[in-house]
Amino acid sequence: MKLSVIIVNYNVEHFLDHCLHSVRNALNGIPAEVFVVDNNSVDGSVEMVQRKYPEVHLILNRENVGFSRANNQAIRASVGEYILLLNPDTVVEEDTFRKVTGFMDAHPEAGGLGVRMIDGKGNFLPESKRSLPTPAVAFFKIFGLSALFPRSRTFGKYHLGYLPENETNEVDILCGAFMMMRKKAVDKAGMLDEDFFMYGEDVDMSWRLVKAGYKNYYFADTRIIHYKGESTKKSSVNYVMVFYQAMIIFAKKHFSAGRAQTFVLLINAAVYMRAAAAIIYRGLRSIVFPLMDAAGIFAGIWFIKNYYENHFKYTEGGAYPPEFIRYLVPSYIFLWLLSLFFSGGYDRPVRLSRVIRGAVVGTGMVLVLYALLPETLRFSRVMIFLGAGWTLLWTLFLRISLHMAGLKSFSLEGSSRKRIVIVGSADECRRVDRVIREAGVPVSFCAYVSPAEEKIPQFAGTISQLDEVCRIYRINELIFCSRDVTAQEIMDRMASPPVASLDFKIAPPESHSVIGSNSINTAGDLYVIGTNAVSRPANKRNKRLFDLGISLMMIIFCPVLLLFIPSPGTFLGNCFSVLLGKKTWVGFTRLARPTKHPQTLPPLRPGVLTPAHPLRLRDPDAETLARLDTLYARDYRTRNDLSILLRSWRLLGRKDVGY
């Protein structure tokens, strides 16, 4: 057996499907075996592998045992001369395995090998080649000197930026996304260190290969696409903590006490810096748009007030009391902004109808507040209507201006519609077109291009005319059907895009998904039929509105409800906890998930009830509960929450949240 390919999977079914399809094509003519070690996924990954790839050896874990331990399970069972650790969010070229095994055969001193990696947009990934992260190298990386001087032999060592990406070179560290090792070298150096749950195990293994007397190589004569981890958000605080904790383990293991202590200090500094930066960035990002609205509305009302006072209200002298501009106007603005938020005025892409609805509903809320105020504070109903008109004009003007300025985050809904070209055979193009539309992707234009030189009726052109088709029809997204277009051809096209800002996606055969990624730091984005995730802005808002509405109703009718619901004191406490945002009426079950692993499910407040409660299961296993959580998260409806609430209302006085 020449090669053993090992893939560890955790809830990335669609990426795994595409990866295995490319692996199957690349193994043509090579004596090989493929292992998939599944770490208790609940997204249908196992069923997909069993159905579509029966030749794969499946190892099923009842819990998420981590990357190192899962790989070691397959390494022990493997019999290949070479072992390849491959991420599920990768795509390999058809000749990748032939080239890398040929290189290893010709270089018996090679213990490990990595390849040239590109992201989902065709950009070179610098982590394809790395040096040993000594304290000095880590310092230059953490404090940005390696980014400022990427090609410096002193400051750019972390990613070896001074080594050309198109040349094969000896390196210290390989990337775990594609890490090929000689079985004899692994036997001598030892398997992956299971102290590393995820991240850092590739650094440790690479260095142990070097210490065992072998060399590691960066091999530039083949490429893979690496989508950078669909389930990992690298900007998150959790990722920072897990990644740098792995680096601390590595330092304590391989460096002297003094150097390790220096390294740990640097790492701790990096953790606090990155965590603070992430928190500040998220905070500013969430409030800057409402602040722009508030500032513009306040300035406009202040100008209108002065003009109205001088020319209409107090022509012979006088002015509104200071309380009007100090207290009432800010209160009105708060109600307008609150209405805008709950109407979807801050969702992306921007929909102007939601902004209009928010301004109108907000004006109604302001009028209700005005009616409830004592007579001494009812200064002017006219100013409310003038302020409402200005609020509508300003919020519309601001969004249209930001859209016209070319800011993608503020693009209007109609303008964000995709202009797509699908490259594939007639039946595949129609299938992928159906997937896109059933997934709810807004499309204004869609054309098909033949993958060969054969002209097909109703098609916009052939593969040789692809660049011209993209330019003429102003295409912004290109989808390749991987059944009809080789991975090598796809990567060649990604390397030289016909138009700027072109997004690339790949459609695996017989799949209900289309896979892509927009940048080096963006998790792979998917078009998938039948998903309505609870993490979508509209669903998060609807869920919060549901919680608020139900809590208020229950508090109002509590004299009656307390007669029927057990533990009335706890029930009232739950009502106020949900009202204040500490809990939600329906949340996820309390599964025993590894605390070191990033959560796959979107974050939710602790739930009083869970999707499992209406089923009244007796001693359910973790897999069943996890599957119910996943179904709830992927296809959210407010009516689902209402159904769970009505079917489990006697449990609303539960003290412990979760199942």
PDB file of C-alpha atoms in Angstrom, residues 267-493:
ATOM      1  CA  ILE A 267       1.633  34.285  24.456  1.00  0.00           C
ATOM      2  CA  ASN A 268      -0.259  35.709  27.429  1.00  0.00           C
ATOM      3  CA  ALA A 269       0.347  39.221  26.121  1.00  0.00           C
ATOM      4  CA  ALA A 270      -0.961  38.140  22.726  1.00  0.00           C
ATOM      5  CA  VAL A 271      -4.088  36.570  24.231  1.00  0.00           C
ATOM      6  CA  TYR A 272      -5.038  39.753  26.098  1.00  0.00           C
ATOM      7  CA  MET A 273      -4.261  41.958  23.105  1.00  0.00           C
ATOM      8  CA  ARG A 274      -6.238  39.825  20.633  1.00  0.00           C
ATOM      9  CA  ALA A 275      -9.142  39.321  23.030  1.00  0.00           C
ATOM     10  CA  ALA A 276      -9.374  43.052  23.755  1.00  0.00           C
ATOM     11  CA  ALA A 277      -9.154  43.862  20.047  1.00  0.00           C
ATOM     12  CA  ALA A 278     -11.921  41.372  19.230  1.00  0.00           C
ATOM     13  CA  ILE A 279     -14.232  42.754  21.925  1.00  0.00           C
ATOM     14  CA  ILE A 280     -13.613  46.387  20.924  1.00  0.00           C
ATOM     15  CA  TYR A 281     -14.066  45.609  17.230  1.00  0.00           C
ATOM     16  CA  ARG A 282     -17.344  43.791  17.771  1.00  0.00           C
ATOM     17  CA  GLY A 283     -18.627  46.530  20.067  1.00  0.00           C
ATOM     18  CA  LEU A 284     -17.795  49.324  17.634  1.00  0.00           C
ATOM     19  CA  ARG A 285     -19.179  47.385  14.707  1.00  0.00           C
ATOM     20  CA  SER A 286     -22.504  46.870  16.431  1.00  0.00           C
ATOM     21  CA  ILE A 287     -23.036  50.470  17.599  1.00  0.00           C
ATOM     22  CA  VAL A 288     -21.421  52.653  14.945  1.00  0.00           C
ATOM     23  CA  PHE A 289     -24.381  52.493  12.533  1.00  0.00           C
ATOM     24  CA  PRO A 290     -27.043  53.317  15.188  1.00  0.00           C
ATOM     25  CA  LEU A 291     -24.785  56.138  16.428  1.00  0.00           C
ATOM     26  CA  MET A 292     -24.643  57.591  12.914  1.00  0.00           C
ATOM     27  CA  ASP A 293     -28.441  57.426  12.769  1.00  0.00           C
ATOM     28  CA  ALA A 294     -28.819  59.011  16.208  1.00  0.00           C
ATOM     29  CA  ALA A 295     -26.361  61.826  15.503  1.00  0.00           C
ATOM     30  CA  GLY A 296     -27.997  62.688  12.173  1.00  0.00           C
ATOM     31  CA  ILE A 297     -31.529  62.599  13.621  1.00  0.00           C
ATOM     32  CA  PHE A 298     -30.568  64.737  16.628  1.00  0.00           C
ATOM     33  CA  ALA A 299     -28.772  67.327  14.485  1.00  0.00           C
ATOM     34  CA  GLY A 300     -31.723  67.537  12.110  1.00  0.00           C
ATOM     35  CA  ILE A 301     -34.326  67.897  14.885  1.00  0.00           C
ATOM     36  CA  TRP A 302     -32.192  70.556  16.587  1.00  0.00           C
ATOM     37  CA  PHE A 303     -32.052  72.570  13.346  1.00  0.00           C
ATOM     38  CA  ILE A 304     -35.814  72.059  12.701  1.00  0.00           C
ATOM     39  CA  LYS A 305     -36.640  73.145  16.257  1.00  0.00           C
ATOM     40  CA  ASN A 306     -34.680  76.364  15.929  1.00  0.00           C
ATOM     41  CA  TYR A 307     -36.192  77.157  12.523  1.00  0.00           C
ATOM     42  CA  TYR A 308     -39.741  76.329  13.687  1.00  0.00           C
ATOM     43  CA  GLU A 309     -39.309  78.413  16.855  1.00  0.00           C
ATOM     44  CA  ASN A 310     -38.047  81.485  15.012  1.00  0.00           C
ATOM     45  CA  HIS A 311     -40.418  81.428  12.020  1.00  0.00           C
ATOM     46  CA  PHE A 312     -43.649  79.828  13.249  1.00  0.00           C
ATOM     47  CA  LYS A 313     -44.004  79.036  16.960  1.00  0.00           C
ATOM     48  CA  TYR A 314     -42.381  81.953  18.753  1.00  0.00           C
ATOM     49  CA  THR A 315     -42.162  84.694  16.136  1.00  0.00           C
ATOM     50  CA  GLU A 316     -42.323  87.353  18.828  1.00  0.00           C
ATOM     51  CA  GLY A 317     -39.741  85.733  21.068  1.00  0.00           C
ATOM     52  CA  GLY A 318     -39.498  82.632  23.229  1.00  0.00           C
ATOM     53  CA  ALA A 319     -38.360  79.038  22.850  1.00  0.00           C
ATOM     54  CA  TYR A 320     -39.142  75.468  23.816  1.00  0.00           C
ATOM     55  CA  PRO A 321     -38.075  74.613  27.383  1.00  0.00           C
ATOM     56  CA  PRO A 322     -34.579  73.076  27.683  1.00  0.00           C
ATOM     57  CA  GLU A 323     -36.163  69.763  28.793  1.00  0.00           C
ATOM     58  CA  PHE A 324     -37.467  69.243  25.268  1.00  0.00           C
ATOM     59  CA  ILE A 325     -34.046  68.959  23.627  1.00  0.00           C
ATOM     60  CA  ARG A 326     -32.327  67.468  26.685  1.00  0.00           C
ATOM     61  CA  TYR A 327     -34.714  64.666  27.570  1.00  0.00           C
ATOM     62  CA  LEU A 328     -37.651  64.275  25.210  1.00  0.00           C
ATOM     63  CA  VAL A 329     -35.784  64.351  21.898  1.00  0.00           C
ATOM     64  CA  PRO A 330     -33.257  61.689  23.044  1.00  0.00           C
ATOM     65  CA  SER A 331     -36.210  59.570  24.242  1.00  0.00           C
ATOM     66  CA  TYR A 332     -37.931  59.926  20.862  1.00  0.00           C
ATOM     67  CA  ILE A 333     -34.709  59.023  19.054  1.00  0.00           C
ATOM     68  CA  PHE A 334     -34.285  55.952  21.239  1.00  0.00           C
ATOM     69  CA  LEU A 335     -37.781  54.742  20.297  1.00  0.00           C
ATOM     70  CA  TRP A 336     -37.140  55.352  16.588  1.00  0.00           C
ATOM     71  CA  LEU A 337     -33.851  53.440  16.717  1.00  0.00           C
ATOM     72  CA  LEU A 338     -35.438  50.618  18.718  1.00  0.00           C
ATOM     73  CA  SER A 339     -38.172  50.323  16.122  1.00  0.00           C
ATOM     74  CA  LEU A 340     -35.603  50.394  13.317  1.00  0.00           C
ATOM     75  CA  PHE A 341     -33.702  47.547  14.953  1.00  0.00           C
ATOM     76  CA  PHE A 342     -36.719  45.306  15.432  1.00  0.00           C
ATOM     77  CA  SER A 343     -38.000  46.124  11.942  1.00  0.00           C
ATOM     78  CA  GLY A 344     -34.731  44.942  10.377  1.00  0.00           C
ATOM     79  CA  GLY A 345     -33.357  48.367   9.544  1.00  0.00           C
ATOM     80  CA  TYR A 346     -29.858  47.239  10.559  1.00  0.00           C
ATOM     81  CA  ASP A 347     -29.865  43.887   8.765  1.00  0.00           C
ATOM     82  CA  ARG A 348     -27.563  43.167   5.821  1.00  0.00           C
ATOM     83  CA  PRO A 349     -28.196  43.621   2.961  1.00  0.00           C
ATOM     84  CA  VAL A 350     -30.112  46.840   3.538  1.00  0.00           C
ATOM     85  CA  ARG A 351     -33.806  46.730   2.670  1.00  0.00           C
ATOM     86  CA  LEU A 352     -35.301  50.232   2.468  1.00  0.00           C
ATOM     87  CA  SER A 353     -38.831  48.958   3.094  1.00  0.00           C
ATOM     88  CA  ARG A 354     -37.718  47.817   6.552  1.00  0.00           C
ATOM     89  CA  VAL A 355     -36.279  51.271   7.248  1.00  0.00           C
ATOM     90  CA  ILE A 356     -39.581  52.913   6.261  1.00  0.00           C
ATOM     91  CA  ARG A 357     -41.532  50.451   8.412  1.00  0.00           C
ATOM     92  CA  GLY A 358     -39.230  51.114  11.361  1.00  0.00           C
ATOM     93  CA  ALA A 359     -39.653  54.887  11.072  1.00  0.00           C
ATOM     94  CA  VAL A 360     -43.447  54.605  10.838  1.00  0.00           C
ATOM     95  CA  VAL A 361     -43.788  52.161  13.759  1.00  0.00           C
ATOM     96  CA  GLY A 362     -41.342  54.233  15.785  1.00  0.00           C
ATOM     97  CA  THR A 363     -43.431  57.344  15.190  1.00  0.00           C
ATOM     98  CA  GLY A 364     -46.452  55.483  16.536  1.00  0.00           C
ATOM     99  CA  MET A 365     -44.450  54.558  19.649  1.00  0.00           C
ATOM    100  CA  VAL A 366     -43.390  58.194  20.104  1.00  0.00           C
ATOM    101  CA  LEU A 367     -47.017  59.351  19.835  1.00  0.00           C
ATOM    102  CA  VAL A 368     -48.056  56.802  22.465  1.00  0.00           C
ATOM    103  CA  LEU A 369     -45.293  58.082  24.755  1.00  0.00           C
ATOM    104  CA  TYR A 370     -46.408  61.664  24.084  1.00  0.00           C
ATOM    105  CA  ALA A 371     -49.990  60.778  25.068  1.00  0.00           C
ATOM    106  CA  LEU A 372     -48.803  59.233  28.332  1.00  0.00           C
ATOM    107  CA  LEU A 373     -46.718  62.253  29.333  1.00  0.00           C
ATOM    108  CA  PRO A 374     -48.083  64.799  31.827  1.00  0.00           C
ATOM    109  CA  GLU A 375     -49.522  67.955  30.309  1.00  0.00           C
ATOM    110  CA  THR A 376     -46.457  69.973  31.306  1.00  0.00           C
ATOM    111  CA  LEU A 377     -44.205  67.848  29.055  1.00  0.00           C
ATOM    112  CA  ARG A 378     -46.423  67.794  25.950  1.00  0.00           C
ATOM    113  CA  PHE A 379     -44.624  70.592  24.189  1.00  0.00           C
ATOM    114  CA  SER A 380     -45.439  70.056  20.507  1.00  0.00           C
ATOM    115  CA  ARG A 381     -47.092  67.321  18.436  1.00  0.00           C
ATOM    116  CA  VAL A 382     -45.976  69.186  15.316  1.00  0.00           C
ATOM    117  CA  MET A 383     -42.333  68.704  16.243  1.00  0.00           C
ATOM    118  CA  ILE A 384     -42.961  64.956  16.524  1.00  0.00           C
ATOM    119  CA  PHE A 385     -44.283  64.783  12.968  1.00  0.00           C
ATOM    120  CA  LEU A 386     -41.498  67.027  11.656  1.00  0.00           C
ATOM    121  CA  GLY A 387     -38.947  64.904  13.520  1.00  0.00           C
ATOM    122  CA  ALA A 388     -40.511  61.722  12.138  1.00  0.00           C
ATOM    123  CA  GLY A 389     -40.257  63.065   8.610  1.00  0.00           C
ATOM    124  CA  TRP A 390     -36.625  63.993   9.130  1.00  0.00           C
ATOM    125  CA  THR A 391     -35.895  60.596  10.728  1.00  0.00           C
ATOM    126  CA  LEU A 392     -37.260  58.829   7.659  1.00  0.00           C
ATOM    127  CA  LEU A 393     -35.347  61.095   5.258  1.00  0.00           C
ATOM    128  CA  TRP A 394     -32.050  60.836   7.169  1.00  0.00           C
ATOM    129  CA  THR A 395     -32.100  57.068   7.640  1.00  0.00           C
ATOM    130  CA  LEU A 396     -32.906  56.518   3.950  1.00  0.00           C
ATOM    131  CA  PHE A 397     -30.327  59.095   2.821  1.00  0.00           C
ATOM    132  CA  LEU A 398     -27.599  57.592   5.020  1.00  0.00           C
ATOM    133  CA  ARG A 399     -28.117  54.065   3.705  1.00  0.00           C
ATOM    134  CA  ILE A 400     -28.342  55.102   0.076  1.00  0.00           C
ATOM    135  CA  SER A 401     -25.204  57.241   0.437  1.00  0.00           C
ATOM    136  CA  LEU A 402     -23.205  54.419   2.025  1.00  0.00           C
ATOM    137  CA  HIS A 403     -24.384  52.097  -0.734  1.00  0.00           C
ATOM    138  CA  MET A 404     -23.361  54.568  -3.463  1.00  0.00           C
ATOM    139  CA  ALA A 405     -19.976  54.945  -1.752  1.00  0.00           C
ATOM    140  CA  GLY A 406     -19.359  51.285  -2.614  1.00  0.00           C
ATOM    141  CA  LEU A 407     -19.334  49.899   0.932  1.00  0.00           C
ATOM    142  CA  LYS A 408     -20.322  46.221   0.613  1.00  0.00           C
ATOM    143  CA  SER A 409     -21.598  46.044   4.176  1.00  0.00           C
ATOM    144  CA  PHE A 410     -24.229  48.661   3.320  1.00  0.00           C
ATOM    145  CA  SER A 411     -25.272  47.454  -0.117  1.00  0.00           C
ATOM    146  CA  LEU A 412     -28.977  47.632  -0.877  1.00  0.00           C
ATOM    147  CA  GLU A 413     -30.814  44.357  -1.202  1.00  0.00           C
ATOM    148  CA  GLY A 414     -31.605  44.658  -4.902  1.00  0.00           C
ATOM    149  CA  SER A 415     -28.033  45.539  -5.773  1.00  0.00           C
ATOM    150  CA  SER A 416     -26.617  42.548  -3.891  1.00  0.00           C
ATOM    151  CA  ARG A 417     -28.263  40.044  -6.218  1.00  0.00           C
ATOM    152  CA  LYS A 418     -25.794  37.633  -7.732  1.00  0.00           C
ATOM    153  CA  ARG A 419     -24.766  37.612 -11.371  1.00  0.00           C
ATOM    154  CA  ILE A 420     -23.700  34.004 -11.773  1.00  0.00           C
ATOM    155  CA  VAL A 421     -22.070  31.787 -14.372  1.00  0.00           C
ATOM    156  CA  ILE A 422     -22.219  28.013 -13.868  1.00  0.00           C
ATOM    157  CA  VAL A 423     -19.591  25.938 -15.691  1.00  0.00           C
ATOM    158  CA  GLY A 424     -20.693  22.354 -16.327  1.00  0.00           C
ATOM    159  CA  SER A 425     -22.728  19.994 -18.447  1.00  0.00           C
ATOM    160  CA  ALA A 426     -26.383  20.761 -19.143  1.00  0.00           C
ATOM    161  CA  ASP A 427     -27.817  18.472 -16.464  1.00  0.00           C
ATOM    162  CA  GLU A 428     -25.302  19.594 -13.813  1.00  0.00           C
ATOM    163  CA  CYS A 429     -25.860  23.278 -14.576  1.00  0.00           C
ATOM    164  CA  ARG A 430     -29.609  22.878 -14.191  1.00  0.00           C
ATOM    165  CA  ARG A 431     -29.160  20.924 -10.947  1.00  0.00           C
ATOM    166  CA  VAL A 432     -26.845  23.539  -9.433  1.00  0.00           C
ATOM    167  CA  ASP A 433     -29.140  26.343 -10.591  1.00  0.00           C
ATOM    168  CA  ARG A 434     -31.969  24.622  -8.721  1.00  0.00           C
ATOM    169  CA  VAL A 435     -29.836  24.275  -5.568  1.00  0.00           C
ATOM    170  CA  ILE A 436     -29.003  27.992  -5.641  1.00  0.00           C
ATOM    171  CA  ARG A 437     -32.585  29.137  -6.055  1.00  0.00           C
ATOM    172  CA  GLU A 438     -34.017  26.702  -3.507  1.00  0.00           C
ATOM    173  CA  ALA A 439     -31.382  27.895  -1.028  1.00  0.00           C
ATOM    174  CA  GLY A 440     -32.882  31.381  -1.343  1.00  0.00           C
ATOM    175  CA  VAL A 441     -29.859  33.033  -2.967  1.00  0.00           C
ATOM    176  CA  PRO A 442     -30.892  36.331  -4.647  1.00  0.00           C
ATOM    177  CA  VAL A 443     -29.955  35.995  -8.328  1.00  0.00           C
ATOM    178  CA  SER A 444     -30.482  38.635 -11.016  1.00  0.00           C
ATOM    179  CA  PHE A 445     -28.633  36.830 -13.815  1.00  0.00           C
ATOM    180  CA  CYS A 446     -27.532  33.248 -14.358  1.00  0.00           C
ATOM    181  CA  ALA A 447     -25.823  31.811 -17.455  1.00  0.00           C
ATOM    182  CA  TYR A 448     -24.340  28.416 -18.273  1.00  0.00           C
ATOM    183  CA  VAL A 449     -20.944  27.746 -19.854  1.00  0.00           C
ATOM    184  CA  SER A 450     -19.902  24.425 -21.382  1.00  0.00           C
ATOM    185  CA  PRO A 451     -16.837  22.793 -19.755  1.00  0.00           C
ATOM    186  CA  ALA A 452     -15.573  21.733 -23.190  1.00  0.00           C
ATOM    187  CA  GLU A 453     -15.395  23.323 -26.643  1.00  0.00           C
ATOM    188  CA  GLU A 454     -18.680  21.725 -27.616  1.00  0.00           C
ATOM    189  CA  LYS A 455     -21.355  24.388 -28.116  1.00  0.00           C
ATOM    190  CA  ILE A 456     -24.598  23.626 -26.281  1.00  0.00           C
ATOM    191  CA  PRO A 457     -27.889  25.358 -27.199  1.00  0.00           C
ATOM    192  CA  GLN A 458     -29.022  27.984 -24.661  1.00  0.00           C
ATOM    193  CA  PHE A 459     -25.469  28.192 -23.203  1.00  0.00           C
ATOM    194  CA  ALA A 460     -23.630  31.532 -23.107  1.00  0.00           C
ATOM    195  CA  GLY A 461     -20.409  29.989 -24.435  1.00  0.00           C
ATOM    196  CA  THR A 462     -17.685  27.408 -23.973  1.00  0.00           C
ATOM    197  CA  ILE A 463     -14.822  27.124 -21.487  1.00  0.00           C
ATOM    198  CA  SER A 464     -12.450  28.995 -23.818  1.00  0.00           C
ATOM    199  CA  GLN A 465     -14.910  31.916 -23.848  1.00  0.00           C
ATOM    200  CA  LEU A 466     -15.357  31.993 -20.066  1.00  0.00           C
ATOM    201  CA  ASP A 467     -13.311  35.142 -19.465  1.00  0.00           C
ATOM    202  CA  GLU A 468     -15.195  37.033 -22.156  1.00  0.00           C
ATOM    203  CA  VAL A 469     -18.579  35.866 -20.817  1.00  0.00           C
ATOM    204  CA  CYS A 470     -17.655  37.063 -17.313  1.00  0.00           C
ATOM    205  CA  ARG A 471     -16.641  40.495 -18.596  1.00  0.00           C
ATOM    206  CA  ILE A 472     -19.596  41.023 -20.948  1.00  0.00           C
ATOM    207  CA  TYR A 473     -22.255  40.011 -18.429  1.00  0.00           C
ATOM    208  CA  ARG A 474     -20.509  41.639 -15.415  1.00  0.00           C
ATOM    209  CA  ILE A 475     -20.388  38.349 -13.518  1.00  0.00           C
ATOM    210  CA  ASN A 476     -19.564  38.494  -9.793  1.00  0.00           C
ATOM    211  CA  GLU A 477     -19.760  34.778  -8.975  1.00  0.00           C
ATOM    212  CA  LEU A 478     -18.382  31.772 -10.840  1.00  0.00           C
ATOM    213  CA  ILE A 479     -19.553  28.250  -9.933  1.00  0.00           C
ATOM    214  CA  PHE A 480     -17.743  25.158 -11.208  1.00  0.00           C
ATOM    215  CA  CYS A 481     -19.406  21.736 -11.340  1.00  0.00           C
ATOM    216  CA  SER A 482     -16.635  19.463 -10.076  1.00  0.00           C
ATOM    217  CA  ARG A 483     -18.092  16.452 -11.896  1.00  0.00           C
ATOM    218  CA  ASP A 484     -17.312  18.150 -15.226  1.00  0.00           C
ATOM    219  CA  VAL A 485     -14.375  20.462 -14.439  1.00  0.00           C
ATOM    220  CA  THR A 486     -11.101  19.217 -12.973  1.00  0.00           C
ATOM    221  CA  ALA A 487      -9.724  20.650  -9.760  1.00  0.00           C
ATOM    222  CA  GLN A 488      -6.611  21.696 -11.663  1.00  0.00           C
ATOM    223  CA  GLU A 489      -8.681  23.686 -14.168  1.00  0.00           C
ATOM    224  CA  ILE A 490     -10.621  25.308 -11.317  1.00  0.00           C
ATOM    225  CA  MET A 491      -7.442  26.385  -9.528  1.00  0.00           C
ATOM    226  CA  ASP A 492      -5.938  27.700 -12.766  1.00  0.00           C
ATOM    227  CA  ARG A 493      -9.023  29.865 -13.276  1.00  0.00           C
TER     228      ARG A 493
END
